[in-house]
């Protein structure tokens, strides 16, 4: 099969298509025929060598939407032909979801949304699971206030919607041009990037800017004894004034992904796609990924 890989670190030009063996599902796994796969900032980081793996052929891609092609032993509840979405976790792996086929643990998939196409569905797994886990980690009661940084981005926009659904009062931090958009997602307040907020909030969800966190400056928005949740591991600031500092790292979770799919189908969670490219144009997809201010997920389509 064809798969997008890197064998040398660097810019988008380092992405290449390689012929690799079609994977076989082991016990507890399914093989998915890939139809669409999100291109995330983490893919750019893998390509640049942030996670190591020098000298290896590293497959790209975490998100997938497609249909089950084969089922391994000891898998219940899934059958060939079912449309699914899933998360293929791991930065350094021989093949990812930017390929014609991918093998996933059965616990990492969920039935695909019925109300959106495969391209839109491919924007859900990594970003949706990241946002959902982060909102849960805030641990705030309904009515509490939260600031969400990068609220106009893919993860940020999902986090705003999920936080509002959890009963939190959301202030969105984004570019001034995005105020109307983030308010349309349910944000009650707005802070322009590089501005100072009106007052302390109970919590901050930080790190939904593309591969960046506000870090220590974000703590200035949090009340004494509040909570800070960072989305990029090992980038959280030290706690001050009794602020609880937590870091969230995404993980495959088919059950949670299924709940997010239900929200999509119920019209309670909006997915955004910025652009699509065929797998053969994976280099162009990575070039598009690098464009500042991209609003929506870049998605590869696989014939």
PDB file of C-alpha atoms in Angstrom:
ATOM      1  CA  UNK A   1       0.000   0.000   0.000  1.00  0.00           C
ATOM      2  CA  UNK A   2       0.985   3.658  -0.217  1.00  0.00           C
ATOM      3  CA  UNK A   3       1.756   5.610   2.941  1.00  0.00           C
ATOM      4  CA  UNK A   4       3.056   9.106   3.669  1.00  0.00           C
ATOM      5  CA  UNK A   5       6.304   8.844   5.640  1.00  0.00           C
ATOM      6  CA  UNK A   6       9.461  10.739   6.497  1.00  0.00           C
ATOM      7  CA  UNK A   7      12.941   9.284   6.471  1.00  0.00           C
ATOM      8  CA  UNK A   8      14.716  12.605   7.108  1.00  0.00           C
ATOM      9  CA  UNK A   9      13.538  15.441   9.283  1.00  0.00           C
ATOM     10  CA  UNK A  10      12.788  18.905   7.960  1.00  0.00           C
ATOM     11  CA  UNK A  11      10.085  20.874   6.180  1.00  0.00           C
ATOM     12  CA  UNK A  12       7.107  19.723   4.119  1.00  0.00           C
ATOM     13  CA  UNK A  13       9.419  18.629   1.311  1.00  0.00           C
ATOM     14  CA  UNK A  14      10.611  15.757   3.533  1.00  0.00           C
ATOM     15  CA  UNK A  15       7.238  14.028   3.273  1.00  0.00           C
ATOM     16  CA  UNK A  16       7.291  11.202   0.736  1.00  0.00           C
ATOM     17  CA  UNK A  17       5.033   8.398  -0.437  1.00  0.00           C
ATOM     18  CA  UNK A  18       6.404   4.931   0.185  1.00  0.00           C
ATOM     19  CA  UNK A  19       5.288   1.412  -0.622  1.00  0.00           C
ATOM     20  CA  UNK A  20       4.844  -0.428   2.667  1.00  0.00           C
ATOM     21  CA  UNK A  21       3.229  -3.766   3.576  1.00  0.00           C
ATOM     22  CA  UNK A  22      -0.496  -3.793   4.216  1.00  0.00           C
ATOM     23  CA  UNK A  23      -0.834  -4.308   7.988  1.00  0.00           C
ATOM     24  CA  UNK A  24      -2.681  -7.296   9.431  1.00  0.00           C
ATOM     25  CA  UNK A  25      -4.899  -7.000  12.483  1.00  0.00           C
ATOM     26  CA  UNK A  26      -3.846  -8.991  15.526  1.00  0.00           C
ATOM     27  CA  UNK A  27      -6.191 -10.154  18.258  1.00  0.00           C
ATOM     28  CA  UNK A  28      -8.303  -7.274  19.534  1.00  0.00           C
ATOM     29  CA  UNK A  29      -7.633  -5.148  16.451  1.00  0.00           C
ATOM     30  CA  UNK A  30      -9.391  -4.109  13.247  1.00  0.00           C
ATOM     31  CA  UNK A  31      -8.017  -2.959   9.927  1.00  0.00           C
ATOM     32  CA  UNK A  32      -9.561   0.196   8.504  1.00  0.00           C
ATOM     33  CA  UNK A  33      -9.635   1.102   4.827  1.00  0.00           C
ATOM     34  CA  UNK A  34      -8.734   4.773   5.079  1.00  0.00           C
ATOM     35  CA  UNK A  35     -10.970   7.240   3.263  1.00  0.00           C
ATOM     36  CA  UNK A  36      -9.878  10.458   4.970  1.00  0.00           C
ATOM     37  CA  UNK A  37      -7.250  11.400   7.544  1.00  0.00           C
ATOM     38  CA  UNK A  38      -6.624  14.673   9.344  1.00  0.00           C
ATOM     39  CA  UNK A  39      -3.276  16.441   9.089  1.00  0.00           C
ATOM     40  CA  UNK A  40      -2.535  17.884  12.528  1.00  0.00           C
ATOM     41  CA  UNK A  41       0.163  20.145  13.959  1.00  0.00           C
ATOM     42  CA  UNK A  42       1.613  17.055  15.641  1.00  0.00           C
ATOM     43  CA  UNK A  43       2.297  15.639  12.171  1.00  0.00           C
ATOM     44  CA  UNK A  44       4.380  18.698  11.386  1.00  0.00           C
ATOM     45  CA  UNK A  45       6.246  18.218  14.665  1.00  0.00           C
ATOM     46  CA  UNK A  46       6.919  14.557  13.858  1.00  0.00           C
ATOM     47  CA  UNK A  47       8.161  15.560  10.417  1.00  0.00           C
ATOM     48  CA  UNK A  48      10.504  18.129  11.983  1.00  0.00           C
ATOM     49  CA  UNK A  49      11.996  15.570  14.375  1.00  0.00           C
ATOM     50  CA  UNK A  50      10.527  16.924  17.618  1.00  0.00           C
ATOM     51  CA  UNK A  51       9.787  13.400  18.860  1.00  0.00           C
ATOM     52  CA  UNK A  52      12.996  11.772  17.640  1.00  0.00           C
ATOM     53  CA  UNK A  53      13.298   8.619  15.592  1.00  0.00           C
ATOM     54  CA  UNK A  54      16.252   9.679  13.437  1.00  0.00           C
ATOM     55  CA  UNK A  55      17.270   7.028  10.942  1.00  0.00           C
ATOM     56  CA  UNK A  56      13.839   5.381  10.935  1.00  0.00           C
ATOM     57  CA  UNK A  57      11.032   5.471   8.409  1.00  0.00           C
ATOM     58  CA  UNK A  58       8.235   7.167  10.346  1.00  0.00           C
ATOM     59  CA  UNK A  59       4.619   7.007   9.251  1.00  0.00           C
ATOM     60  CA  UNK A  60       2.437  10.090   9.607  1.00  0.00           C
ATOM     61  CA  UNK A  61      -1.155  10.510  10.677  1.00  0.00           C
ATOM     62  CA  UNK A  62      -3.285  10.081  13.821  1.00  0.00           C
ATOM     63  CA  UNK A  63      -6.897  10.701  12.678  1.00  0.00           C
ATOM     64  CA  UNK A  64      -8.813   8.295  10.462  1.00  0.00           C
ATOM     65  CA  UNK A  65     -12.253   7.935   8.939  1.00  0.00           C
ATOM     66  CA  UNK A  66     -13.061   4.923   6.783  1.00  0.00           C
ATOM     67  CA  UNK A  67     -14.576   1.475   6.929  1.00  0.00           C
ATOM     68  CA  UNK A  68     -13.502  -1.739   8.603  1.00  0.00           C
ATOM     69  CA  UNK A  69     -11.717  -3.985   6.140  1.00  0.00           C
ATOM     70  CA  UNK A  70     -10.692  -6.881   8.378  1.00  0.00           C
ATOM     71  CA  UNK A  71     -11.326  -7.970  11.960  1.00  0.00           C
ATOM     72  CA  UNK A  72      -8.845  -9.741  14.204  1.00  0.00           C
ATOM     73  CA  UNK A  73      -9.603 -12.460  16.718  1.00  0.00           C
ATOM     74  CA  UNK A  74     -11.426 -11.643  19.948  1.00  0.00           C
ATOM     75  CA  UNK A  75     -13.147  -8.555  18.529  1.00  0.00           C
ATOM     76  CA  UNK A  76     -16.834  -8.244  19.355  1.00  0.00           C
ATOM     77  CA  UNK A  77     -19.305  -5.703  18.086  1.00  0.00           C
ATOM     78  CA  UNK A  78     -17.470  -4.752  14.900  1.00  0.00           C
ATOM     79  CA  UNK A  79     -17.817  -6.169  11.393  1.00  0.00           C
ATOM     80  CA  UNK A  80     -16.302  -5.685   7.962  1.00  0.00           C
ATOM     81  CA  UNK A  81     -17.930  -2.788   6.136  1.00  0.00           C
ATOM     82  CA  UNK A  82     -18.833  -0.665   9.160  1.00  0.00           C
ATOM     83  CA  UNK A  83     -17.951   3.026   8.854  1.00  0.00           C
ATOM     84  CA  UNK A  84     -15.736   4.142  11.722  1.00  0.00           C
ATOM     85  CA  UNK A  85     -13.512   6.898  13.031  1.00  0.00           C
ATOM     86  CA  UNK A  86     -10.505   6.349  15.237  1.00  0.00           C
ATOM     87  CA  UNK A  87      -7.266   7.583  16.728  1.00  0.00           C
ATOM     88  CA  UNK A  88      -3.927   5.949  15.900  1.00  0.00           C
ATOM     89  CA  UNK A  89      -1.859   7.166  18.836  1.00  0.00           C
ATOM     90  CA  UNK A  90       1.916   7.474  18.643  1.00  0.00           C
ATOM     91  CA  UNK A  91       4.480   9.864  17.219  1.00  0.00           C
ATOM     92  CA  UNK A  92       7.165   7.426  16.056  1.00  0.00           C
ATOM     93  CA  UNK A  93       5.534   4.512  14.227  1.00  0.00           C
ATOM     94  CA  UNK A  94       6.260   2.676  10.967  1.00  0.00           C
ATOM     95  CA  UNK A  95       2.929   3.682   9.412  1.00  0.00           C
ATOM     96  CA  UNK A  96       0.151   6.010  10.455  1.00  0.00           C
ATOM     97  CA  UNK A  97      -3.267   6.933   9.102  1.00  0.00           C
ATOM     98  CA  UNK A  98      -1.846   8.776   6.087  1.00  0.00           C
ATOM     99  CA  UNK A  99      -2.000   5.502   4.223  1.00  0.00           C
ATOM    100  CA  UNK A 100      -4.449   3.273   2.405  1.00  0.00           C
ATOM    101  CA  UNK A 101      -4.946   0.978   5.391  1.00  0.00           C
ATOM    102  CA  UNK A 102      -4.318   1.237   9.124  1.00  0.00           C
ATOM    103  CA  UNK A 103      -4.669  -1.205  12.008  1.00  0.00           C
ATOM    104  CA  UNK A 104      -6.192   0.054  15.259  1.00  0.00           C
ATOM    105  CA  UNK A 105      -7.159  -1.495  18.555  1.00  0.00           C
ATOM    106  CA  UNK A 106     -10.899  -2.091  18.576  1.00  0.00           C
ATOM    107  CA  UNK A 107     -11.086   0.042  21.713  1.00  0.00           C
ATOM    108  CA  UNK A 108      -9.769   3.058  19.751  1.00  0.00           C
ATOM    109  CA  UNK A 109     -12.631   3.308  17.232  1.00  0.00           C
ATOM    110  CA  UNK A 110     -16.230   4.486  17.195  1.00  0.00           C
ATOM    111  CA  UNK A 111     -19.011   4.352  14.646  1.00  0.00           C
ATOM    112  CA  UNK A 112     -18.596   7.245  12.214  1.00  0.00           C
ATOM    113  CA  UNK A 113     -21.012  10.183  12.335  1.00  0.00           C
ATOM    114  CA  UNK A 114     -24.037   9.709  10.093  1.00  0.00           C
ATOM    115  CA  UNK A 115     -24.656  13.419   9.497  1.00  0.00           C
ATOM    116  CA  UNK A 116     -21.289  14.453   8.037  1.00  0.00           C
ATOM    117  CA  UNK A 117     -19.065  13.032   5.328  1.00  0.00           C
ATOM    118  CA  UNK A 118     -15.792  11.175   5.883  1.00  0.00           C
ATOM    119  CA  UNK A 119     -13.714  14.304   5.294  1.00  0.00           C
ATOM    120  CA  UNK A 120     -15.419  16.173   8.117  1.00  0.00           C
ATOM    121  CA  UNK A 121     -15.419  13.073  10.317  1.00  0.00           C
ATOM    122  CA  UNK A 122     -11.636  12.839   9.952  1.00  0.00           C
ATOM    123  CA  UNK A 123     -11.330  16.182  11.754  1.00  0.00           C
ATOM    124  CA  UNK A 124     -12.845  14.758  14.941  1.00  0.00           C
ATOM    125  CA  UNK A 125     -10.707  12.098  16.675  1.00  0.00           C
ATOM    126  CA  UNK A 126      -7.495  13.820  17.786  1.00  0.00           C
ATOM    127  CA  UNK A 127      -8.907  17.315  18.216  1.00  0.00           C
ATOM    128  CA  UNK A 128     -12.169  16.166  19.763  1.00  0.00           C
ATOM    129  CA  UNK A 129     -10.557  13.797  22.254  1.00  0.00           C
ATOM    130  CA  UNK A 130      -7.988  16.443  23.197  1.00  0.00           C
ATOM    131  CA  UNK A 131     -10.659  19.062  23.818  1.00  0.00           C
ATOM    132  CA  UNK A 132     -12.973  16.712  25.701  1.00  0.00           C
ATOM    133  CA  UNK A 133     -10.276  15.363  28.005  1.00  0.00           C
ATOM    134  CA  UNK A 134      -9.054  18.884  28.744  1.00  0.00           C
ATOM    135  CA  UNK A 135     -12.511  20.143  29.683  1.00  0.00           C
ATOM    136  CA  UNK A 136     -12.939  17.125  31.971  1.00  0.00           C
ATOM    137  CA  UNK A 137      -9.576  17.814  33.606  1.00  0.00           C
ATOM    138  CA  UNK A 138     -10.645  21.321  34.538  1.00  0.00           C
ATOM    139  CA  UNK A 139     -12.921  19.664  37.069  1.00  0.00           C
ATOM    140  CA  UNK A 140     -15.074  22.788  37.330  1.00  0.00           C
ATOM    141  CA  UNK A 141     -18.707  22.844  38.386  1.00  0.00           C
ATOM    142  CA  UNK A 142     -21.417  24.289  36.116  1.00  0.00           C
ATOM    143  CA  UNK A 143     -21.471  28.065  36.372  1.00  0.00           C
ATOM    144  CA  UNK A 144     -17.701  28.298  36.812  1.00  0.00           C
ATOM    145  CA  UNK A 145     -15.732  30.584  34.523  1.00  0.00           C
ATOM    146  CA  UNK A 146     -13.002  29.424  32.143  1.00  0.00           C
ATOM    147  CA  UNK A 147     -10.682  31.131  29.667  1.00  0.00           C
ATOM    148  CA  UNK A 148      -9.861  29.117  26.541  1.00  0.00           C
ATOM    149  CA  UNK A 149      -6.812  30.237  24.578  1.00  0.00           C
ATOM    150  CA  UNK A 150      -6.658  29.904  20.805  1.00  0.00           C
ATOM    151  CA  UNK A 151     -10.428  29.548  20.829  1.00  0.00           C
ATOM    152  CA  UNK A 152     -10.787  30.012  17.065  1.00  0.00           C
ATOM    153  CA  UNK A 153      -8.500  27.075  16.282  1.00  0.00           C
ATOM    154  CA  UNK A 154      -9.698  23.525  15.662  1.00  0.00           C
ATOM    155  CA  UNK A 155      -9.122  22.216  19.188  1.00  0.00           C
ATOM    156  CA  UNK A 156     -10.041  25.551  20.749  1.00  0.00           C
ATOM    157  CA  UNK A 157     -13.334  25.756  18.899  1.00  0.00           C
ATOM    158  CA  UNK A 158     -14.288  22.254  20.011  1.00  0.00           C
ATOM    159  CA  UNK A 159     -13.224  23.057  23.569  1.00  0.00           C
ATOM    160  CA  UNK A 160     -15.448  26.146  23.608  1.00  0.00           C
ATOM    161  CA  UNK A 161     -18.447  24.109  22.496  1.00  0.00           C
ATOM    162  CA  UNK A 162     -17.790  21.306  24.994  1.00  0.00           C
ATOM    163  CA  UNK A 163     -17.154  23.701  27.878  1.00  0.00           C
ATOM    164  CA  UNK A 164     -20.376  25.581  27.181  1.00  0.00           C
ATOM    165  CA  UNK A 165     -22.234  22.266  27.024  1.00  0.00           C
ATOM    166  CA  UNK A 166     -20.738  21.405  30.437  1.00  0.00           C
ATOM    167  CA  UNK A 167     -22.317  24.548  31.830  1.00  0.00           C
ATOM    168  CA  UNK A 168     -19.136  26.621  32.060  1.00  0.00           C
ATOM    169  CA  UNK A 169     -19.073  30.341  31.343  1.00  0.00           C
ATOM    170  CA  UNK A 170     -16.478  30.650  28.590  1.00  0.00           C
ATOM    171  CA  UNK A 171     -14.244  33.579  27.753  1.00  0.00           C
ATOM    172  CA  UNK A 172     -12.515  33.025  24.425  1.00  0.00           C
ATOM    173  CA  UNK A 173      -9.014  34.323  23.690  1.00  0.00           C
ATOM    174  CA  UNK A 174      -8.371  34.681  19.952  1.00  0.00           C
ATOM    175  CA  UNK A 175      -7.539  37.186  17.248  1.00  0.00           C
ATOM    176  CA  UNK A 176      -9.780  40.241  17.119  1.00  0.00           C
ATOM    177  CA  UNK A 177     -11.085  39.129  13.733  1.00  0.00           C
ATOM    178  CA  UNK A 178     -12.428  35.911  15.273  1.00  0.00           C
ATOM    179  CA  UNK A 179     -14.671  37.447  17.942  1.00  0.00           C
ATOM    180  CA  UNK A 180     -17.933  36.900  16.091  1.00  0.00           C
ATOM    181  CA  UNK A 181     -16.991  33.317  15.303  1.00  0.00           C
ATOM    182  CA  UNK A 182     -16.090  32.259  18.851  1.00  0.00           C
ATOM    183  CA  UNK A 183     -19.186  33.952  20.216  1.00  0.00           C
ATOM    184  CA  UNK A 184     -21.224  31.928  17.715  1.00  0.00           C
ATOM    185  CA  UNK A 185     -19.823  28.801  19.376  1.00  0.00           C
ATOM    186  CA  UNK A 186     -21.198  29.942  22.706  1.00  0.00           C
ATOM    187  CA  UNK A 187     -18.431  32.029  24.270  1.00  0.00           C
ATOM    188  CA  UNK A 188     -19.926  34.604  26.637  1.00  0.00           C
ATOM    189  CA  UNK A 189     -16.803  36.759  26.802  1.00  0.00           C
ATOM    190  CA  UNK A 190     -13.921  37.613  24.506  1.00  0.00           C
ATOM    191  CA  UNK A 191     -10.300  38.668  24.994  1.00  0.00           C
ATOM    192  CA  UNK A 192      -8.224  39.733  22.009  1.00  0.00           C
ATOM    193  CA  UNK A 193      -4.828  38.108  21.710  1.00  0.00           C
ATOM    194  CA  UNK A 194      -2.148  40.018  23.666  1.00  0.00           C
ATOM    195  CA  UNK A 195      -4.832  41.879  25.620  1.00  0.00           C
ATOM    196  CA  UNK A 196      -5.503  41.816  29.354  1.00  0.00           C
ATOM    197  CA  UNK A 197      -8.694  40.215  30.654  1.00  0.00           C
ATOM    198  CA  UNK A 198     -11.259  42.028  32.779  1.00  0.00           C
ATOM    199  CA  UNK A 199     -10.909  39.783  35.809  1.00  0.00           C
ATOM    200  CA  UNK A 200      -9.841  36.411  37.163  1.00  0.00           C
ATOM    201  CA  UNK A 201     -11.473  33.181  36.023  1.00  0.00           C
ATOM    202  CA  UNK A 202     -11.830  29.857  37.793  1.00  0.00           C
ATOM    203  CA  UNK A 203      -9.756  28.051  35.191  1.00  0.00           C
ATOM    204  CA  UNK A 204      -7.712  28.348  32.039  1.00  0.00           C
ATOM    205  CA  UNK A 205      -7.522  25.795  29.266  1.00  0.00           C
ATOM    206  CA  UNK A 206      -4.213  26.615  27.575  1.00  0.00           C
ATOM    207  CA  UNK A 207      -2.308  25.186  24.677  1.00  0.00           C
ATOM    208  CA  UNK A 208      -4.848  25.140  21.903  1.00  0.00           C
ATOM    209  CA  UNK A 209      -2.809  27.614  19.949  1.00  0.00           C
ATOM    210  CA  UNK A 210      -0.971  25.853  17.126  1.00  0.00           C
ATOM    211  CA  UNK A 211       1.920  24.072  18.847  1.00  0.00           C
ATOM    212  CA  UNK A 212       2.199  26.823  21.477  1.00  0.00           C
ATOM    213  CA  UNK A 213       0.967  27.687  24.945  1.00  0.00           C
ATOM    214  CA  UNK A 214       0.664  30.996  26.708  1.00  0.00           C
ATOM    215  CA  UNK A 215       2.152  29.279  29.732  1.00  0.00           C
ATOM    216  CA  UNK A 216       3.013  31.556  32.631  1.00  0.00           C
ATOM    217  CA  UNK A 217       1.108  34.600  31.271  1.00  0.00           C
ATOM    218  CA  UNK A 218      -2.048  32.465  31.261  1.00  0.00           C
ATOM    219  CA  UNK A 219      -1.760  32.023  35.018  1.00  0.00           C
ATOM    220  CA  UNK A 220      -2.401  35.743  35.356  1.00  0.00           C
ATOM    221  CA  UNK A 221      -6.009  35.131  34.287  1.00  0.00           C
ATOM    222  CA  UNK A 222      -6.635  32.491  36.982  1.00  0.00           C
ATOM    223  CA  UNK A 223      -7.977  33.320  40.433  1.00  0.00           C
ATOM    224  CA  UNK A 224      -6.124  32.175  43.535  1.00  0.00           C
ATOM    225  CA  UNK A 225      -6.753  28.468  44.006  1.00  0.00           C
ATOM    226  CA  UNK A 226      -8.050  28.051  40.454  1.00  0.00           C
ATOM    227  CA  UNK A 227      -6.948  25.513  37.850  1.00  0.00           C
ATOM    228  CA  UNK A 228      -4.722  25.602  34.766  1.00  0.00           C
ATOM    229  CA  UNK A 229      -4.849  22.786  32.199  1.00  0.00           C
ATOM    230  CA  UNK A 230      -2.109  22.707  29.566  1.00  0.00           C
ATOM    231  CA  UNK A 231      -2.545  20.661  26.415  1.00  0.00           C
ATOM    232  CA  UNK A 232       1.098  20.277  25.452  1.00  0.00           C
ATOM    233  CA  UNK A 233       3.024  17.935  27.765  1.00  0.00           C
ATOM    234  CA  UNK A 234       6.064  19.353  29.569  1.00  0.00           C
ATOM    235  CA  UNK A 235       5.152  22.970  28.765  1.00  0.00           C
ATOM    236  CA  UNK A 236       3.033  23.861  31.800  1.00  0.00           C
ATOM    237  CA  UNK A 237       4.250  26.636  34.096  1.00  0.00           C
ATOM    238  CA  UNK A 238       4.847  26.168  37.810  1.00  0.00           C
ATOM    239  CA  UNK A 239       1.788  26.796  39.925  1.00  0.00           C
ATOM    240  CA  UNK A 240       1.473  30.021  41.916  1.00  0.00           C
ATOM    241  CA  UNK A 241      -1.115  31.388  44.368  1.00  0.00           C
ATOM    242  CA  UNK A 242      -2.485  27.908  44.943  1.00  0.00           C
ATOM    243  CA  UNK A 243      -3.363  27.423  41.266  1.00  0.00           C
ATOM    244  CA  UNK A 244      -3.570  23.713  40.430  1.00  0.00           C
ATOM    245  CA  UNK A 245      -1.529  22.995  37.297  1.00  0.00           C
ATOM    246  CA  UNK A 246      -2.447  19.971  35.210  1.00  0.00           C
ATOM    247  CA  UNK A 247      -1.228  18.620  31.890  1.00  0.00           C
ATOM    248  CA  UNK A 248      -3.369  16.618  29.536  1.00  0.00           C
ATOM    249  CA  UNK A 249      -2.170  14.170  26.906  1.00  0.00           C
ATOM    250  CA  UNK A 250      -4.559  12.624  24.434  1.00  0.00           C
ATOM    251  CA  UNK A 251      -5.159   8.863  24.396  1.00  0.00           C
ATOM    252  CA  UNK A 252      -7.230   6.491  22.255  1.00  0.00           C
ATOM    253  CA  UNK A 253     -10.713   6.172  23.753  1.00  0.00           C
ATOM    254  CA  UNK A 254     -13.412   4.694  21.580  1.00  0.00           C
ATOM    255  CA  UNK A 255     -16.119   5.182  24.198  1.00  0.00           C
ATOM    256  CA  UNK A 256     -15.432   8.914  24.560  1.00  0.00           C
ATOM    257  CA  UNK A 257     -15.062   9.254  20.800  1.00  0.00           C
ATOM    258  CA  UNK A 258     -18.474   7.635  20.428  1.00  0.00           C
ATOM    259  CA  UNK A 259     -19.997  10.244  22.729  1.00  0.00           C
ATOM    260  CA  UNK A 260     -18.431  12.994  20.626  1.00  0.00           C
ATOM    261  CA  UNK A 261     -19.855  11.400  17.480  1.00  0.00           C
ATOM    262  CA  UNK A 262     -23.295  11.526  19.098  1.00  0.00           C
ATOM    263  CA  UNK A 263     -22.845  15.247  19.717  1.00  0.00           C
ATOM    264  CA  UNK A 264     -21.895  15.760  16.067  1.00  0.00           C
ATOM    265  CA  UNK A 265     -24.969  13.854  14.911  1.00  0.00           C
ATOM    266  CA  UNK A 266     -27.111  15.812  17.353  1.00  0.00           C
ATOM    267  CA  UNK A 267     -25.929  19.121  15.931  1.00  0.00           C
ATOM    268  CA  UNK A 268     -24.188  20.034  19.196  1.00  0.00           C
ATOM    269  CA  UNK A 269     -20.606  19.881  17.917  1.00  0.00           C
ATOM    270  CA  UNK A 270     -19.413  21.597  14.752  1.00  0.00           C
ATOM    271  CA  UNK A 271     -16.463  20.237  12.766  1.00  0.00           C
ATOM    272  CA  UNK A 272     -14.410  22.431  10.432  1.00  0.00           C
ATOM    273  CA  UNK A 273     -12.273  21.526   7.426  1.00  0.00           C
ATOM    274  CA  UNK A 274      -9.940  24.117   5.922  1.00  0.00           C
ATOM    275  CA  UNK A 275      -8.761  22.215   2.864  1.00  0.00           C
ATOM    276  CA  UNK A 276      -8.437  18.746   1.372  1.00  0.00           C
ATOM    277  CA  UNK A 277      -5.684  17.079  -0.627  1.00  0.00           C
ATOM    278  CA  UNK A 278      -5.328  13.591  -2.090  1.00  0.00           C
ATOM    279  CA  UNK A 279      -2.763  11.346  -0.414  1.00  0.00           C
ATOM    280  CA  UNK A 280      -0.476  11.835  -3.423  1.00  0.00           C
ATOM    281  CA  UNK A 281      -0.284  15.529  -2.519  1.00  0.00           C
ATOM    282  CA  UNK A 282       0.759  14.998   1.091  1.00  0.00           C
ATOM    283  CA  UNK A 283       3.593  17.522   0.654  1.00  0.00           C
ATOM    284  CA  UNK A 284       1.069  20.192  -0.342  1.00  0.00           C
ATOM    285  CA  UNK A 285      -1.053  19.286   2.668  1.00  0.00           C
ATOM    286  CA  UNK A 286       1.925  19.889   4.952  1.00  0.00           C
ATOM    287  CA  UNK A 287       2.602  23.205   3.217  1.00  0.00           C
ATOM    288  CA  UNK A 288      -1.027  24.173   3.877  1.00  0.00           C
ATOM    289  CA  UNK A 289      -0.678  23.057   7.490  1.00  0.00           C
ATOM    290  CA  UNK A 290       2.126  25.582   7.935  1.00  0.00           C
ATOM    291  CA  UNK A 291       0.005  28.558   6.792  1.00  0.00           C
ATOM    292  CA  UNK A 292      -0.637  30.798   9.846  1.00  0.00           C
ATOM    293  CA  UNK A 293      -4.210  31.369  10.892  1.00  0.00           C
ATOM    294  CA  UNK A 294      -5.654  28.238   9.276  1.00  0.00           C
ATOM    295  CA  UNK A 295      -9.218  27.888  10.509  1.00  0.00           C
ATOM    296  CA  UNK A 296     -10.177  24.239  10.224  1.00  0.00           C
ATOM    297  CA  UNK A 297      -8.439  20.910   9.776  1.00  0.00           C
ATOM    298  CA  UNK A 298      -6.406  20.041   6.690  1.00  0.00           C
ATOM    299  CA  UNK A 299      -7.531  16.590   5.523  1.00  0.00           C
ATOM    300  CA  UNK A 300      -6.000  13.994   3.206  1.00  0.00           C
ATOM    301  CA  UNK A 301      -8.384  11.922   1.089  1.00  0.00           C
ATOM    302  CA  UNK A 302      -7.493   8.375   0.109  1.00  0.00           C
ATOM    303  CA  UNK A 303      -8.964   6.716  -2.965  1.00  0.00           C
TER     304      UNK A 303
END
